Amino acid sequence: MAYHQDDRRARVRAPELRGRRWLNTGGRELSLADLRGRIVLLDFWTFCCINCLHVIDELRPIEEKYADSLVVIGVHSPKFEHEKAPDAVTAAVERYGVQHPVLDDPDLSTWQQYAARAWPTLAVIDPQGYVVASMAGEGHGDGLDRLLAELVAKHTADGTLVRGQGPYVPPPPAPSVLRYPGKAVRLPGGTLLASDSSRHQLAELAEDGRTVLRRIGSGERGAADGPADEASFSEPQGVLVLPAEVADRVGYDVLVADTVNHLLRGVRLADGAVRTVAGTGAPWRADHRTDATAASAGAARAVDLSSPWDLAWYEGAAVIAMAGIHQLWRFDPVGGTVSRWAGTTTESLRDGPVGDAFLAQPSGLAADGDRLWVADSESSALRYVQDGELHTVIGTGLFDFGHADVPGGEPAGDGVPRPALDALLQHPLGVAVAANGAVLVADTYNGAIRRYEPATGAVTTLARGLSEPSDVLPDPEGPGFLVVESGAHRLTRPDLAAAAAPAARYRTERPVTPVGEGAVTLDVVFETPPGAKLDESYGPATRLEVTATPPSLLVEGAGVGTDLSRRLVFAPGASGVLSVMAQAATCDAEAENPACHLTRQDWGVPVTVTPGADDTLALVLRG
């Protein structure tokens, strides 16, 4: 959305910023009056949301470029119950390197004042205190740059821009051996290799999980290849030891999901040398074609990735948990290729053939013979792939979560994992298979390690009171295990005593939109950027996909089409979540070599059918 000096539309005064407390300000509380004369960019985010984490990284160069005229303020607006905890918010701000003030808004007060509907949402306030733009989703860096340049020019000319240092005050550094470690593996010699994520390194540890033997990576955020002390990473997560015969052929032993760099890196254990083996360094974006598989297969170094979070060796290839686009991909180290495998990029929970199934930020993988287990974090689900089909054993959707065990039933004897859909998790990030075949889950936001028994469907809690466990390593033999306790900055063996689970059930608290009985018109309003036009060179320029949770919420209107307006019919008296994905392709209108862009956004809108409510539902897709 562009801002024009002759814009005579009604101007909206920015609502005041209200929440529980401020972070990254040295204890100072901020108000809009304190920020008058500066351009303010509000970033509504929550730390579970991968798209929100993408935006934090997209904003870094913008913050640097406009450092003397722009104040970025993160407004933390939680989805999960755990994300309301003050200590968890404080940890997330450090974990993800947020270098601007953050308003902690656990009750969604400011979120509602600014009419946010999706994570992430951005709002721009001009130096006179008026809202001049809002946009949902990621990928707005170029548009923001243009808008900010216009605002700086206008308010410099008007004398209303006040330049100077912003209100950000960095917190004091805290000493620890590791800093928010993400994942860990056992190396062939018995030592451990952990991704020391917030230090942008890998750490090799002794078998005790505490003694650091060496570090790989300089510790500076970057993507440099080279020797162990010169190479660099950016918040690495998953690590995978390749089969010996594969390692011999490719010349490296360990594959690393270099998450914020959107890369896969190869590490040679003999000397710690690092090289990039997959990804371009740019995040994957859907191209102008509507096919979600477009531009997601080919030479590994030529294909964009999106926040690879974990890795597992399965059926002759490395499977990548592509958290950023809700898919699983495959990487062939010998052939040097990557390809999409499971998921459509729609963030939801749907089983079936892997190519048609929906995932929701898969973040943990574990292979067990012909079965691949998946910790699907945003749906708080435990799922598995077998014979080309995706199945769910724990989890019911994006907005239901909690901490509940179930006793299970008698073994069926058919080898098929029994579902435990009455069990509840809360944003799990890690999964592993124990020596006895039980599946262990790092139930991250419950601070617990859970055990699922495939034969009976029983779910029990093995350990509680942990600080955001993000991975679990079963002992090769026996019942013990190590936990990557990310929030406590360590690998630990938890106390297994007194681990009874509370029967806690939650649903994401978000404002519910009333919709009328009978037909309701869904209108996605697309604002073409100035100087651009819709691009139909690959076919229709727009695409709209609508699904519902539960599916019975919609009697009519689900599915995919090219019109951004659609007739919906909801079930009488029903309530649930309407999931909408819209995209529009544009190109520069007059340029000799026009640049082309794809604007895409996903919404999850809680709705309830209410007599007399509006018969239209409008969403805005901004270019």
mmCIF file of C-alpha atoms in Angstrom, residues 275-410:
data_model
loop_
_atom_site.group_PDB
_atom_site.id
_atom_site.type_symbol
_atom_site.label_atom_id
_atom_site.label_comp_id
_atom_site.label_asym_id
_atom_site.label_seq_id
_atom_site.Cartn_x
_atom_site.Cartn_y
_atom_site.Cartn_z
ATOM 1 C CA ARG A 275 29.840 -26.004 3.042
ATOM 2 C CA THR A 276 26.443 -25.098 1.670
ATOM 3 C CA VAL A 277 24.735 -28.025 -0.052
ATOM 4 C CA ALA A 278 21.147 -26.848 -0.649
ATOM 5 C CA GLY A 279 19.271 -23.581 -0.924
ATOM 6 C CA THR A 280 20.002 -20.160 -2.375
ATOM 7 C CA GLY A 281 19.756 -18.196 0.864
ATOM 8 C CA ALA A 282 16.470 -16.618 -0.245
ATOM 9 C CA PRO A 283 13.199 -17.789 1.313
ATOM 10 C CA TRP A 284 10.866 -19.808 -0.903
ATOM 11 C CA ARG A 285 7.920 -17.857 -2.271
ATOM 12 C CA ALA A 286 5.109 -19.202 -4.406
ATOM 13 C CA ASP A 287 5.561 -18.085 -8.001
ATOM 14 C CA HIS A 288 2.901 -16.856 -10.407
ATOM 15 C CA ARG A 289 1.597 -20.326 -11.090
ATOM 16 C CA THR A 290 -1.053 -21.671 -8.764
ATOM 17 C CA ASP A 291 0.611 -25.062 -8.451
ATOM 18 C CA ALA A 292 2.223 -25.345 -5.011
ATOM 19 C CA THR A 293 4.912 -27.625 -6.452
ATOM 20 C CA ALA A 294 6.175 -24.933 -8.814
ATOM 21 C CA ALA A 295 9.882 -24.061 -8.462
ATOM 22 C CA SER A 296 10.308 -26.579 -5.636
ATOM 23 C CA ALA A 297 12.261 -29.302 -7.421
ATOM 24 C CA GLY A 298 15.653 -29.338 -9.069
ATOM 25 C CA ALA A 299 19.330 -28.742 -8.394
ATOM 26 C CA ALA A 300 19.684 -28.272 -4.654
ATOM 27 C CA ARG A 301 21.759 -25.082 -4.828
ATOM 28 C CA ALA A 302 19.300 -23.458 -7.257
ATOM 29 C CA VAL A 303 16.060 -23.956 -5.281
ATOM 30 C CA ASP A 304 14.875 -21.675 -2.480
ATOM 31 C CA LEU A 305 14.094 -23.260 0.905
ATOM 32 C CA SER A 306 11.955 -21.905 3.741
ATOM 33 C CA SER A 307 13.054 -22.235 7.363
ATOM 34 C CA PRO A 308 14.178 -25.875 7.359
ATOM 35 C CA TRP A 309 13.724 -26.945 10.994
ATOM 36 C CA ASP A 310 14.588 -30.637 11.286
ATOM 37 C CA LEU A 311 15.988 -33.545 9.278
ATOM 38 C CA ALA A 312 15.619 -37.342 9.176
ATOM 39 C CA TRP A 313 16.994 -40.076 6.911
ATOM 40 C CA TYR A 314 14.037 -41.939 5.412
ATOM 41 C CA GLU A 315 13.685 -44.152 2.351
ATOM 42 C CA GLY A 316 17.074 -43.248 0.905
ATOM 43 C CA ALA A 317 16.948 -39.453 1.288
ATOM 44 C CA ALA A 318 17.080 -36.702 3.877
ATOM 45 C CA VAL A 319 13.567 -35.499 4.656
ATOM 46 C CA ILE A 320 13.396 -31.790 5.513
ATOM 47 C CA ALA A 321 10.757 -30.391 7.869
ATOM 48 C CA MET A 322 10.132 -27.229 5.855
ATOM 49 C CA ALA A 323 8.452 -25.362 8.680
ATOM 50 C CA GLY A 324 8.218 -22.079 6.791
ATOM 51 C CA ILE A 325 5.773 -23.392 4.182
ATOM 52 C CA HIS A 326 4.154 -26.309 6.056
ATOM 53 C CA GLN A 327 5.651 -29.055 3.914
ATOM 54 C CA LEU A 328 8.104 -31.953 3.959
ATOM 55 C CA TRP A 329 10.763 -31.981 1.247
ATOM 56 C CA ARG A 330 13.378 -34.552 0.225
ATOM 57 C CA PHE A 331 17.083 -33.897 -0.333
ATOM 58 C CA ASP A 332 19.291 -36.353 -2.212
ATOM 59 C CA PRO A 333 22.879 -35.596 -1.104
ATOM 60 C CA VAL A 334 24.448 -37.793 -3.785
ATOM 61 C CA GLY A 335 22.339 -36.530 -6.666
ATOM 62 C CA GLY A 336 22.346 -32.954 -5.328
ATOM 63 C CA THR A 337 18.608 -32.416 -5.784
ATOM 64 C CA VAL A 338 15.689 -31.311 -3.654
ATOM 65 C CA SER A 339 11.977 -31.843 -4.225
ATOM 66 C CA ARG A 340 8.661 -31.201 -2.538
ATOM 67 C CA TRP A 341 7.225 -34.355 -1.021
ATOM 68 C CA ALA A 342 4.342 -33.756 1.404
ATOM 69 C CA GLY A 343 1.970 -30.864 2.036
ATOM 70 C CA THR A 344 0.490 -28.181 -0.182
ATOM 71 C CA THR A 345 1.646 -25.008 1.707
ATOM 72 C CA THR A 346 -1.837 -24.715 3.253
ATOM 73 C CA GLU A 347 -1.417 -24.534 7.031
ATOM 74 C CA SER A 348 -3.945 -26.950 8.482
ATOM 75 C CA LEU A 349 -4.420 -30.584 9.496
ATOM 76 C CA ARG A 350 -5.624 -33.001 6.825
ATOM 77 C CA ASP A 351 -4.577 -36.615 6.347
ATOM 78 C CA GLY A 352 -4.334 -38.561 3.112
ATOM 79 C CA PRO A 353 -1.857 -39.004 0.257
ATOM 80 C CA VAL A 354 1.235 -36.989 1.094
ATOM 81 C CA GLY A 355 0.885 -34.730 -1.950
ATOM 82 C CA ASP A 356 -2.611 -33.623 -0.937
ATOM 83 C CA ALA A 357 -2.254 -33.585 2.862
ATOM 84 C CA PHE A 358 -2.044 -30.447 5.005
ATOM 85 C CA LEU A 359 0.655 -29.836 7.610
ATOM 86 C CA ALA A 360 1.126 -26.996 10.089
ATOM 87 C CA GLN A 361 4.726 -25.979 10.703
ATOM 88 C CA PRO A 362 6.333 -29.422 10.986
ATOM 89 C CA SER A 363 9.276 -29.044 13.378
ATOM 90 C CA GLY A 364 10.420 -32.511 14.452
ATOM 91 C CA LEU A 365 11.137 -35.714 12.497
ATOM 92 C CA ALA A 366 12.108 -39.278 13.456
ATOM 93 C CA ALA A 367 12.390 -42.281 11.142
ATOM 94 C CA ASP A 368 11.463 -45.772 12.340
ATOM 95 C CA GLY A 369 11.800 -48.354 9.574
ATOM 96 C CA ASP A 370 9.070 -47.727 7.010
ATOM 97 C CA ARG A 371 7.416 -45.084 9.183
ATOM 98 C CA LEU A 372 8.359 -41.386 9.570
ATOM 99 C CA TRP A 373 7.076 -39.600 12.674
ATOM 100 C CA VAL A 374 6.313 -35.871 12.520
ATOM 101 C CA ALA A 375 5.876 -33.345 15.334
ATOM 102 C CA ASP A 376 3.446 -30.935 13.646
ATOM 103 C CA SER A 377 3.791 -27.983 15.980
ATOM 104 C CA GLU A 378 1.043 -25.504 15.051
ATOM 105 C CA SER A 379 -1.640 -28.214 15.091
ATOM 106 C CA SER A 380 -0.202 -29.603 18.359
ATOM 107 C CA ALA A 381 -0.167 -32.962 16.624
ATOM 108 C CA LEU A 382 1.817 -36.194 16.379
ATOM 109 C CA ARG A 383 1.595 -37.607 12.856
ATOM 110 C CA TYR A 384 3.318 -40.218 10.726
ATOM 111 C CA VAL A 385 3.931 -41.063 7.085
ATOM 112 C CA GLN A 386 3.763 -44.647 5.866
ATOM 113 C CA ASP A 387 3.280 -46.023 2.348
ATOM 114 C CA GLY A 388 2.803 -42.543 0.923
ATOM 115 C CA GLU A 389 -0.017 -41.582 3.318
ATOM 116 C CA LEU A 390 -0.013 -39.048 6.158
ATOM 117 C CA HIS A 391 -1.864 -40.065 9.341
ATOM 118 C CA THR A 392 -2.613 -38.317 12.649
ATOM 119 C CA VAL A 393 -2.578 -40.085 16.018
ATOM 120 C CA ILE A 394 -2.696 -37.034 18.349
ATOM 121 C CA GLY A 395 -4.162 -33.651 17.419
ATOM 122 C CA THR A 396 -7.415 -32.268 16.037
ATOM 123 C CA GLY A 397 -6.596 -28.870 14.494
ATOM 124 C CA LEU A 398 -4.854 -25.538 14.661
ATOM 125 C CA PHE A 399 -6.649 -24.066 17.639
ATOM 126 C CA ASP A 400 -7.166 -26.897 20.159
ATOM 127 C CA PHE A 401 -4.350 -27.889 22.479
ATOM 128 C CA GLY A 402 -3.599 -28.788 26.088
ATOM 129 C CA HIS A 403 -2.014 -31.417 28.307
ATOM 130 C CA ALA A 404 -4.030 -34.612 28.604
ATOM 131 C CA ASP A 405 -2.962 -38.282 28.740
ATOM 132 C CA VAL A 406 -5.087 -41.262 27.709
ATOM 133 C CA PRO A 407 -4.871 -44.898 28.896
ATOM 134 C CA GLY A 408 -5.106 -46.566 25.489
ATOM 135 C CA GLY A 409 -6.730 -49.870 24.644
ATOM 136 C CA GLU A 410 -5.826 -53.468 23.951
#
